CSV table of C-alpha atoms in Angstrom, one decimal:
chain,number,residue,atom,x,y,z
A,153,MET,CA,-34.6,4.0,-9.1
A,154,THR,CA,-36.7,2.9,-6.2
A,155,TYR,CA,-40.0,4.3,-7.0
A,156,HIS,CA,-42.6,1.6,-8.1
A,157,PRO,CA,-45.0,3.2,-10.7
A,158,LYS,CA,-48.7,2.3,-11.1
A,159,SER,CA,-48.9,4.1,-14.7
A,160,ASP,CA,-47.6,1.9,-17.7
A,161,PHE,CA,-45.7,4.8,-19.1
A,162,ILE,CA,-43.6,5.5,-16.2
A,163,ALA,CA,-43.1,1.8,-15.7
A,164,THR,CA,-41.8,1.5,-19.3
A,165,MET,CA,-39.6,4.6,-19.0
A,166,ILE,CA,-37.8,3.1,-15.9
A,167,GLU,CA,-37.4,-0.4,-17.2
A,168,ARG,CA,-36.1,0.6,-20.4
A,169,GLY,CA,-33.6,3.2,-19.3
A,170,PHE,CA,-35.4,6.4,-20.5
A,171,LEU,CA,-35.8,8.2,-17.0
A,172,ALA,CA,-33.1,10.5,-15.8
A,173,ASP,CA,-35.4,12.6,-13.4
A,174,CYS,CA,-39.0,13.7,-12.8
A,175,THR,CA,-40.2,16.8,-10.9
A,176,ASP,CA,-42.9,14.7,-8.9
A,177,TYR,CA,-43.1,10.9,-9.6
A,178,GLN,CA,-46.1,10.3,-7.6
A,179,GLY,CA,-48.2,13.3,-8.8
A,180,LEU,CA,-47.5,12.5,-12.5
A,181,ASP,CA,-48.2,8.8,-11.9
A,182,ASP,CA,-51.5,9.7,-10.3
A,183,ALA,CA,-52.2,12.0,-13.2
A,184,LEU,CA,-51.5,9.1,-15.9
A,185,ILE,CA,-53.6,6.6,-14.3
A,186,SER,CA,-56.6,9.0,-14.2
A,187,GLY,CA,-57.0,9.0,-18.0
A,188,CYS,CA,-55.7,10.0,-21.5
A,189,LYS,CA,-53.3,13.0,-20.7
A,190,PRO,CA,-51.4,15.3,-23.3
A,191,ALA,CA,-47.3,15.6,-23.1
A,192,TYR,CA,-45.0,17.4,-25.4
A,193,ILE,CA,-41.4,17.6,-26.5
A,194,GLY,CA,-40.1,20.7,-28.3
A,195,PHE,CA,-37.8,20.3,-31.4
A,196,ASP,CA,-36.0,23.5,-32.5
A,197,ALA,CA,-35.6,23.7,-36.4
A,198,THR,CA,-31.8,24.3,-36.5
A,199,ALA,CA,-31.3,21.8,-39.5
A,200,LYS,CA,-33.4,20.1,-42.1
A,201,SER,CA,-33.3,16.8,-40.1
A,202,LEU,CA,-33.1,15.6,-36.5
A,203,HIS,CA,-30.2,13.2,-36.1
A,204,VAL,CA,-29.8,10.2,-33.8
A,205,GLY,CA,-29.3,12.2,-30.7
A,206,SER,CA,-32.9,13.2,-30.9
A,207,LEU,CA,-34.2,9.7,-31.4
A,208,ILE,CA,-34.5,9.1,-27.5
A,209,GLN,CA,-37.1,11.8,-27.3
A,210,ILE,CA,-39.0,10.6,-30.4
A,211,MET,CA,-39.1,7.1,-28.6
A,212,MET,CA,-40.4,8.6,-25.6
A,213,LEU,CA,-43.2,10.3,-27.5
A,214,ARG,CA,-43.9,6.9,-29.3
A,215,TRP,CA,-44.1,4.9,-25.9
A,216,PHE,CA,-46.3,7.7,-24.4
A,217,GLN,CA,-49.0,7.1,-27.1
A,218,LYS,CA,-48.6,3.4,-27.2
A,219,THR,CA,-49.4,3.4,-23.4
A,220,GLY,CA,-52.6,5.4,-24.0
A,221,HIS,CA,-51.9,9.0,-24.0
A,222,GLN,CA,-51.5,12.0,-26.3
A,223,PRO,CA,-48.0,13.3,-27.6
A,224,ILE,CA,-47.7,16.6,-28.9
A,225,THR,CA,-44.4,17.3,-31.0
A,226,LEU,CA,-43.8,21.1,-30.8
A,227,MET,CA,-41.9,22.4,-33.6
A,228,GLY,CA,-39.8,25.5,-32.6
A,229,GLY,CA,-40.7,27.9,-35.3
A,230,GLY,CA,-40.8,30.9,-32.9
A,231,THR,CA,-37.8,29.7,-30.3
A,232,THR,CA,-35.4,28.8,-33.2
A,233,LYS,CA,-35.3,32.6,-34.0
A,234,VAL,CA,-33.8,33.0,-30.5
A,235,GLY,CA,-31.6,29.8,-30.1
A,236,ASP,CA,-31.3,27.6,-27.0
A,237,PRO,CA,-28.2,28.4,-25.1
A,238,SER,CA,-28.2,25.3,-22.9
A,239,PHE,CA,-24.7,23.9,-22.2
A,240,ARG,CA,-23.3,25.4,-25.5
A,241,ALA,CA,-20.0,27.4,-25.6
A,242,ASP,CA,-21.2,29.9,-28.0
A,243,GLU,CA,-24.3,31.5,-29.6
A,244,ARG,CA,-26.2,29.6,-32.3
A,245,PRO,CA,-26.2,31.2,-35.7
A,246,LEU,CA,-29.4,32.9,-36.3
A,247,LEU,CA,-31.7,31.7,-39.1
A,248,GLY,CA,-34.1,33.5,-41.1
A,249,PRO,CA,-38.0,32.6,-41.3
A,250,GLU,CA,-37.6,30.9,-44.7
A,251,GLN,CA,-34.7,28.6,-43.5
A,252,ILE,CA,-36.7,27.8,-40.4
A,253,ASP,CA,-39.9,26.9,-42.4
A,254,GLU,CA,-37.8,24.8,-44.7
A,255,ASN,CA,-36.2,23.0,-41.8
A,256,ILE,CA,-39.4,22.3,-40.2
A,257,ALA,CA,-40.8,20.8,-43.4
A,258,GLY,CA,-37.8,18.5,-43.3
A,259,ILE,CA,-38.0,17.6,-39.7
A,260,LYS,CA,-41.8,16.7,-39.8
A,261,LYS,CA,-41.0,13.8,-42.4
A,262,VAL,CA,-39.6,11.7,-39.5
A,263,PHE,CA,-42.3,11.8,-36.9
A,264,ALA,CA,-45.0,10.1,-39.0
A,265,ALA,CA,-42.9,6.8,-38.8
A,266,TYR,CA,-43.1,6.8,-35.0
A,267,ILE,CA,-46.2,8.6,-34.0
A,268,ASP,CA,-49.8,8.3,-35.2
A,269,TYR,CA,-51.4,11.6,-36.3
A,270,ASP,CA,-54.3,10.0,-38.3
A,271,THR,CA,-56.0,7.8,-35.7
A,272,ASP,CA,-59.5,8.7,-34.6
A,273,ALA,CA,-58.7,7.5,-31.0
A,274,GLU,CA,-58.7,9.9,-28.1
A,275,ASN,CA,-54.7,9.9,-27.9
A,276,LYS,CA,-54.3,11.2,-31.6
A,277,ALA,CA,-51.0,13.0,-31.8
A,278,LEU,CA,-50.6,16.5,-32.3
A,279,MET,CA,-48.2,18.5,-34.5
A,280,LEU,CA,-47.9,22.1,-33.4
A,281,ASN,CA,-45.7,25.2,-34.0
A,282,ASN,CA,-44.9,27.6,-31.1
A,283,ALA,CA,-44.5,30.4,-33.6
A,284,GLU,CA,-48.5,30.4,-33.4
A,285,TRP,CA,-48.2,32.1,-30.2
A,286,LEU,CA,-44.7,33.6,-30.1
A,287,ASP,CA,-44.6,35.4,-33.3
A,288,ASP,CA,-47.4,37.9,-32.2
A,289,LEU,CA,-46.5,38.5,-28.7
A,290,ASN,CA,-46.6,42.2,-27.7
A,291,TYR,CA,-43.3,42.9,-26.0
A,292,LEU,CA,-44.5,45.2,-23.3
A,293,ASP,CA,-47.5,43.1,-22.4
A,294,PHE,CA,-45.2,40.0,-22.3
A,295,LEU,CA,-42.9,41.7,-20.1
A,296,ARG,CA,-45.7,42.8,-17.6
A,297,ASP,CA,-47.5,39.7,-17.9
A,298,ILE,CA,-45.0,37.1,-18.0
A,299,GLY,CA,-41.6,38.7,-17.3
A,300,ARG,CA,-42.5,39.5,-13.9
A,301,HIS,CA,-42.6,36.0,-12.7
A,302,PHE,CA,-39.1,35.4,-13.4
A,303,SER,CA,-36.1,35.9,-11.0
A,304,VAL,CA,-32.9,36.7,-12.8
A,305,ASN,CA,-30.9,35.5,-9.7
A,306,ARG,CA,-32.8,32.1,-10.1
A,307,MET,CA,-32.2,32.0,-13.9
A,308,LEU,CA,-28.4,32.7,-13.3
A,309,SER,CA,-28.3,29.7,-11.1
A,310,PHE,CA,-29.3,27.1,-13.6
A,311,GLU,CA,-26.5,24.9,-14.6
A,312,SER,CA,-26.9,25.4,-18.3
A,313,VAL,CA,-26.5,29.3,-17.8
A,314,LYS,CA,-24.1,29.1,-14.9
A,315,SER,CA,-21.5,26.9,-16.6
A,316,ARG,CA,-21.4,29.3,-19.7
A,317,LEU,CA,-20.7,32.3,-17.2
A,318,ASP,CA,-18.2,30.6,-15.0
A,319,ARG,CA,-16.1,29.9,-18.3
A,320,GLU,CA,-16.5,33.6,-19.0
A,321,GLN,CA,-18.2,32.9,-22.3
A,322,SER,CA,-20.7,35.5,-23.5
A,323,LEU,CA,-24.4,34.8,-23.1
A,324,SER,CA,-26.5,37.4,-25.1
A,325,PHE,CA,-29.7,38.9,-23.9
A,326,LEU,CA,-31.4,37.3,-26.8
A,327,GLU,CA,-30.3,33.8,-25.7
A,328,PHE,CA,-31.2,34.7,-22.0
A,329,ASN,CA,-34.7,35.1,-23.1
A,330,TYR,CA,-34.8,31.5,-24.5
A,331,MET,CA,-35.9,29.8,-21.1
A,332,ILE,CA,-38.7,32.4,-20.7
A,333,LEU,CA,-40.1,31.6,-24.2
A,334,GLN,CA,-39.9,27.9,-23.6
A,335,ALA,CA,-41.5,28.3,-20.1
A,336,TYR,CA,-44.2,30.2,-21.9
A,337,ASP,CA,-44.6,27.2,-24.3
A,338,PHE,CA,-45.6,25.2,-21.6
A,339,LEU,CA,-48.2,27.6,-20.2
A,340,GLU,CA,-49.8,27.9,-23.7
A,341,LEU,CA,-49.9,24.2,-24.3
A,342,ASN,CA,-51.5,23.7,-20.8
A,343,ARG,CA,-54.0,26.5,-21.3
A,344,ARG,CA,-54.9,25.4,-24.9
A,345,TYR,CA,-54.7,21.7,-24.9
A,346,GLY,CA,-54.6,20.6,-21.0
A,347,CYS,CA,-50.8,19.6,-21.6
A,348,VAL,CA,-49.6,18.4,-18.1
A,349,LEU,CA,-46.1,17.2,-18.9
A,350,GLN,CA,-43.0,18.3,-20.8
A,351,MET,CA,-40.2,15.8,-21.6
A,352,GLY,CA,-36.6,16.4,-22.9
A,353,GLY,CA,-33.0,15.8,-22.4
A,354,SER,CA,-31.7,16.4,-18.9
A,355,ASP,CA,-30.1,19.5,-20.4
A,356,GLN,CA,-33.5,20.9,-20.6
A,357,TRP,CA,-34.1,20.4,-16.8
A,358,GLY,CA,-33.9,24.1,-16.0
A,359,ASN,CA,-36.3,25.2,-18.8
A,360,ILE,CA,-38.9,22.7,-17.9
A,361,VAL,CA,-38.8,23.7,-14.3
A,362,ASN,CA,-39.3,27.4,-15.4
A,363,GLY,CA,-42.4,26.4,-17.4
A,364,ILE,CA,-43.9,24.4,-14.5
A,365,ASP,CA,-43.4,27.4,-12.1
A,366,LEU,CA,-44.8,29.8,-14.5
A,367,THR,CA,-47.8,27.8,-15.1
A,368,ARG,CA,-48.5,27.3,-11.6
A,369,ARG,CA,-48.2,31.1,-10.9
A,370,VAL,CA,-50.3,32.1,-13.9
A,371,LEU,CA,-53.0,29.4,-14.0
A,372,ASP,CA,-52.4,27.6,-10.6
A,373,HIS,CA,-52.3,24.4,-12.5
A,374,GLU,CA,-50.4,21.4,-11.6
A,375,ILE,CA,-48.0,20.2,-14.2
A,376,TYR,CA,-44.9,18.0,-14.5
A,377,GLY,CA,-41.4,17.5,-16.1
A,378,LEU,CA,-39.6,14.3,-16.9
A,379,THR,CA,-36.1,14.2,-18.5
A,380,SER,CA,-34.0,11.5,-20.2
A,381,PRO,CA,-30.3,11.0,-19.7
A,382,LEU,CA,-28.0,12.8,-22.1
A,383,LEU,CA,-26.6,9.7,-23.9
A,384,THR,CA,-23.1,9.1,-24.8
A,385,THR,CA,-21.7,5.6,-26.1
A,386,SER,CA,-19.7,3.5,-23.7
A,387,ASP,CA,-16.3,4.9,-25.0
A,388,GLY,CA,-17.5,8.3,-24.1
A,389,LYS,CA,-18.6,9.7,-27.6
A,390,LYS,CA,-21.6,11.9,-28.0
A,391,MET,CA,-24.7,9.9,-29.2
A,392,GLY,CA,-25.7,10.8,-32.8
A,393,LYS,CA,-22.2,11.3,-34.2
A,394,SER,CA,-20.2,9.2,-36.2
A,395,GLN,CA,-16.9,9.1,-37.9
A,396,ASP,CA,-18.2,10.9,-40.9
A,397,GLY,CA,-20.5,13.3,-39.1
A,398,ALA,CA,-24.1,13.6,-37.5
A,399,VAL,CA,-26.2,10.5,-38.0
A,400,TRP,CA,-29.0,12.4,-39.7
A,401,LEU,CA,-32.7,10.7,-39.6
A,402,ASN,CA,-33.9,11.9,-42.9
A,403,ALA,CA,-33.1,9.5,-45.7
A,404,GLU,CA,-31.9,12.0,-48.2
A,405,MET,CA,-29.4,13.2,-45.6
A,406,ARG,CA,-28.1,9.8,-44.6
A,407,SER,CA,-29.1,6.6,-46.6
A,408,PRO,CA,-31.1,3.7,-44.9
A,409,TYR,CA,-28.0,1.6,-45.6
A,410,GLU,CA,-25.6,4.0,-43.8
A,411,PHE,CA,-28.1,4.4,-41.0
A,412,TRP,CA,-28.4,0.7,-40.6
A,413,GLN,CA,-24.6,0.4,-40.6
A,414,PHE,CA,-24.2,2.9,-37.8
A,415,TRP,CA,-26.2,0.7,-35.7
A,416,ARG,CA,-24.5,-2.4,-36.9
A,417,ASN,CA,-21.1,-0.8,-35.6
A,418,THR,CA,-22.6,-0.4,-32.0
A,419,THR,CA,-19.9,-1.2,-29.3
A,420,ASP,CA,-20.4,-4.5,-27.8
A,421,ALA,CA,-21.1,-2.7,-24.3
A,422,ASP,CA,-23.9,-0.8,-25.7
A,423,VAL,CA,-26.0,-3.4,-27.4
A,424,GLY,CA,-28.3,-4.2,-24.7
A,425,ARG,CA,-29.0,-0.6,-23.7
A,426,PHE,CA,-29.5,0.6,-27.2
A,427,LEU,CA,-32.0,-2.4,-27.8
A,428,LYS,CA,-34.1,-1.2,-24.7
A,429,LEU,CA,-34.2,2.4,-25.8
A,430,TYR,CA,-34.4,2.3,-29.6
A,431,THR,CA,-36.3,-0.8,-30.3
A,432,GLU,CA,-39.7,-2.3,-29.0
A,433,LEU,CA,-38.3,-5.6,-28.2
A,434,PRO,CA,-39.2,-7.1,-24.9
A,435,VAL,CA,-36.8,-6.3,-22.1
A,436,ASP,CA,-35.7,-9.8,-21.4
A,437,GLU,CA,-35.0,-10.3,-25.0
A,438,CYS,CA,-32.8,-7.1,-25.1
A,439,ASP,CA,-31.0,-8.3,-22.0
A,440,ARG,CA,-30.4,-11.7,-23.5
A,441,LEU,CA,-29.1,-10.3,-26.8
A,442,GLY,CA,-26.8,-7.7,-25.0
A,443,ALA,CA,-25.2,-10.5,-22.8
A,444,LEU,CA,-24.2,-12.5,-25.9
A,445,ALA,CA,-20.4,-12.5,-26.3
A,446,GLY,CA,-17.6,-13.4,-29.0
A,447,SER,CA,-18.9,-13.7,-32.4
A,448,GLU,CA,-22.6,-14.0,-31.3
A,449,ILE,CA,-22.9,-10.5,-30.4
A,450,ASN,CA,-22.6,-9.6,-34.1
A,451,GLU,CA,-25.9,-11.2,-34.6
A,452,ALA,CA,-27.5,-8.9,-31.8
A,453,LYS,CA,-26.1,-5.9,-33.6
A,454,ILE,CA,-27.5,-6.9,-36.7
A,455,ARG,CA,-31.0,-7.5,-34.9
A,456,LEU,CA,-30.4,-4.0,-33.4
A,457,ALA,CA,-29.7,-2.4,-36.7
A,458,ASN,CA,-32.8,-4.3,-38.3
A,459,GLU,CA,-35.2,-3.2,-35.7
A,460,VAL,CA,-34.1,0.6,-35.6
A,461,THR,CA,-33.9,0.9,-39.4
A,462,ALA,CA,-37.2,-0.9,-39.8
A,463,LEU,CA,-39.0,1.7,-37.4
A,464,LEU,CA,-37.7,4.7,-39.2
A,465,HIS,CA,-37.5,3.6,-42.9
A,466,GLY,CA,-39.7,0.4,-43.1
A,467,ALA,CA,-39.0,-3.3,-42.9
A,468,GLN,CA,-38.0,-3.6,-46.5
A,469,ALA,CA,-35.3,-0.9,-45.9
A,470,ALA,CA,-33.7,-3.2,-43.1
A,471,VAL,CA,-33.9,-6.3,-45.2
A,472,THR,CA,-32.2,-4.6,-48.2
A,473,ALA,CA,-29.5,-3.0,-45.9
A,474,GLU,CA,-28.7,-6.2,-44.3
A,475,ALA,CA,-28.4,-8.0,-47.5
A,476,THR,CA,-26.2,-5.4,-48.9
A,477,ALA,CA,-24.1,-5.7,-45.8
A,478,ARG,CA,-23.7,-9.6,-46.0
A,479,GLU,CA,-22.8,-9.1,-49.8
A,480,VAL,CA,-20.1,-6.6,-49.1
A,481,PHE,CA,-18.8,-8.0,-45.9
A,482,GLU,CA,-19.2,-11.9,-46.0
A,483,LYS,CA,-19.1,-12.4,-49.8
A,484,GLY,CA,-16.6,-9.5,-51.0
A,485,GLY,CA,-19.2,-8.3,-53.3
A,486,VAL,CA,-20.3,-4.7,-54.3
A,487,GLY,CA,-23.6,-4.5,-52.9
A,488,ASP,CA,-26.6,-2.6,-54.8
A,489,ASP,CA,-27.6,-0.3,-51.8
A,490,LEU,CA,-24.1,1.0,-50.9
A,491,PRO,CA,-24.0,5.1,-50.9
A,492,THR,CA,-23.0,5.8,-54.4
A,493,LEU,CA,-21.0,8.8,-55.8
A,494,THR,CA,-21.8,9.4,-59.5
A,495,LEU,CA,-19.2,11.5,-61.5
A,496,SER,CA,-19.7,12.8,-65.0
A,497,ALA,CA,-17.1,12.6,-67.7
A,498,ASP,CA,-16.6,16.4,-67.6
A,499,GLU,CA,-15.9,16.3,-63.9
A,500,LEU,CA,-13.3,13.6,-64.4
A,501,GLY,CA,-11.6,15.5,-67.2
A,502,ASP,CA,-8.3,14.1,-68.0
A,503,GLY,CA,-8.4,12.3,-64.6
A,504,MET,CA,-9.2,13.1,-60.9
A,505,SER,CA,-7.2,11.9,-58.0
A,506,ILE,CA,-8.3,9.0,-55.9
A,507,VAL,CA,-7.7,11.5,-52.7
A,508,GLN,CA,-10.4,13.7,-54.2
A,509,ILE,CA,-12.6,10.9,-54.9
A,510,ILE,CA,-12.5,9.3,-51.5
A,511,VAL,CA,-13.3,12.9,-50.1
A,512,LYS,CA,-16.3,13.2,-52.4
A,513,SER,CA,-17.6,9.7,-51.6
A,514,GLY,CA,-17.6,10.8,-47.8
A,515,LEU,CA,-15.2,8.1,-46.7
A,516,ALA,CA,-12.8,11.0,-45.6
A,517,LYS,CA,-13.5,14.7,-44.6
A,518,SER,CA,-10.4,16.1,-46.2
A,519,GLY,CA,-7.4,15.4,-48.5
A,520,LYS,CA,-5.3,15.0,-45.6
A,521,GLU,CA,-7.4,12.6,-44.0
A,522,ALA,CA,-7.7,10.5,-47.2
A,523,LYS,CA,-4.0,10.4,-47.7
A,524,ARG,CA,-3.4,9.2,-44.1
A,525,LEU,CA,-5.8,6.6,-44.8
A,526,ILE,CA,-4.0,5.3,-47.8
A,527,ALA,CA,-0.7,5.7,-45.8
A,528,GLU,CA,-1.9,3.6,-43.0
A,529,ASN,CA,-3.2,0.8,-45.3
A,530,GLY,CA,-6.8,1.5,-44.5
A,531,ALA,CA,-8.0,2.2,-48.0
A,532,LYS,CA,-9.0,-0.5,-50.4
A,533,LEU,CA,-10.1,-0.3,-54.1
A,534,ASP,CA,-12.3,-3.1,-55.3
A,535,ASP,CA,-11.2,-4.8,-52.1
A,536,ALA,CA,-7.6,-4.7,-52.9
A,537,PRO,CA,-5.3,-2.6,-51.0
A,538,LEU,CA,-5.0,1.1,-52.3
A,539,THR,CA,-1.3,2.2,-51.7
A,540,ASP,CA,-0.7,5.0,-54.3
A,541,ALA,CA,-2.3,8.4,-53.2
A,542,GLY,CA,-1.3,9.7,-56.6
A,543,LEU,CA,-3.6,7.5,-58.6
A,544,MET,CA,-5.8,9.1,-61.1
A,545,ILE,CA,-9.3,8.0,-62.2
A,546,ASP,CA,-10.6,8.9,-65.8
A,547,ALA,CA,-13.8,8.0,-67.3
A,548,GLY,CA,-12.2,4.7,-68.9
A,549,ALA,CA,-11.5,3.6,-65.5
A,550,LEU,CA,-15.4,3.7,-64.6
A,551,THR,CA,-16.9,1.5,-67.4
A,552,SER,CA,-18.0,-0.4,-64.4
A,553,PRO,CA,-18.6,0.9,-60.8
A,554,ILE,CA,-15.7,0.8,-58.5
A,555,LYS,CA,-15.9,0.2,-54.7
A,556,LEU,CA,-14.1,2.2,-52.3
A,557,SER,CA,-13.5,1.1,-48.6
A,558,ALA,CA,-12.1,3.0,-45.6
A,559,GLY,CA,-11.3,0.4,-43.0
A,560,LYS,CA,-13.5,-2.8,-42.8
A,561,LYS,CA,-16.7,-1.2,-42.2
A,562,ARG,CA,-17.3,1.8,-44.5
A,563,HIS,CA,-17.7,1.6,-48.3
A,564,ALA,CA,-18.8,3.6,-51.1
A,565,LEU,CA,-19.5,3.0,-54.8
A,566,VAL,CA,-18.2,5.3,-57.5
A,567,GLN,CA,-19.7,5.2,-61.0
A,568,LEU,CA,-19.9,7.1,-64.3
A,569,GLY,CA,-23.0,9.1,-64.8
C-alpha cells in the first residue's frame, strides 16, 4: 500500500492491516478530513450471535468512531429474508420474521461493547434496520425506479456470482436480487443520513460497487467503498472457526473463558497481526509482542487474549479467565470458570458412559470422535489419562465435580445438579 493518507481513519486502517481495497482512496480521504462523516456496515441476522469472523468489521466501526466519524450498524431485517449468495455453494435456509427478530435482538447485545450509541457528540453511532425501507417496497415501482439501473450482464460478471455459476451450482432468482437490495440500502442511507461510505469484507466488493453506482445514477452523489481482507489463520483455517465450532461473540453461546482460550491458542505466526486487528495496543507494541519467540510468545498470547476479551466481555472477565487458565494449566487445578456440564441424577440413571459425557460437555462432536480421543491418549479425567471408553459415571461418582480434558488446552467440569 503506497498511498499516504491525510485522514486518521485511513491511516489507521492501513497501519493496522484492515485495508484490502478502496474504490477511491483520494476521494474518501478528502471527504473524511472535511468533517464528521457517516459510514455503515450491514450485518444479516442469520444466527442469534455474530462470531469472531465479524469482529474485524466491528473493530473497523469502532476505529471509525474513535477517529471522529459516525458509525452506522445496519441490521439486515429485510435482506436476511433473501440471503446473501456471495461465495456460497448453496442457498441459505430461509428464516421467518420471528426468528429474524430474535436473531437481531441477540446480535445487538455485542455492539454496545465496542461502539457508543449514547454519546451526545456529533458522531453518535446509529443502529438501524433495513426492514424499515425494504419491507414496504412496491415491487413494480421498485423494478421501474431501481431495477432499470442494473445490468444483468454486469451482475453476472461479479466473482461472487460467476464462481457459483462456473461450478454449475444453482443461483435462485431470490438470491440474485440480494445485490440489488444491498445496493438500495446504500442509496437509502445516503439519502436519509448522508452516509458516504460502506465497509465490509472483500467478498462484499461487488455488492458495495453496485450501491455506489446506483447512488450516483439516482442521486448523483459521490460515495465510497472500503473492504477488509477475508482473514484466515496462518495455517489456512477460516477465521472464526475452532475445533469445536463457531467462536460466537455472545456470552451465552460461548463463555468468556472459552472466548479467552480461543485467543490464547493463537498460532505463533498470527499473534502480531491479530494484536493489530483486534486490540487497541500501539502498533509498535503489537510488533514487539509478535516478534517474541520461544516461551515468551506465550505471554504475548495471554496479552492478546486479555485485551480482546476485555473489549467484548469487560476487564474483570479477562482477569477471571486468565486466573482460571493459570489454575488449570500451571497448577493442575480445576478452575472455577471452566465450562460446566450439570447432569441430574435422573439423567445419569444407573450410569452414563464417559463417551456420552465427553460429547455433552462439548469436548467432542460425536461418540466416534470421543472414542478416538480416548484411544489416542488425548483424554484425561481429573488430570489422569482416560483409557477406558466403556467407563460409566453414576451420581455417586459426582459427589464432587470431575474435570475432563481433551488434549492440553480444552477442559470442562462435570457436576451433579
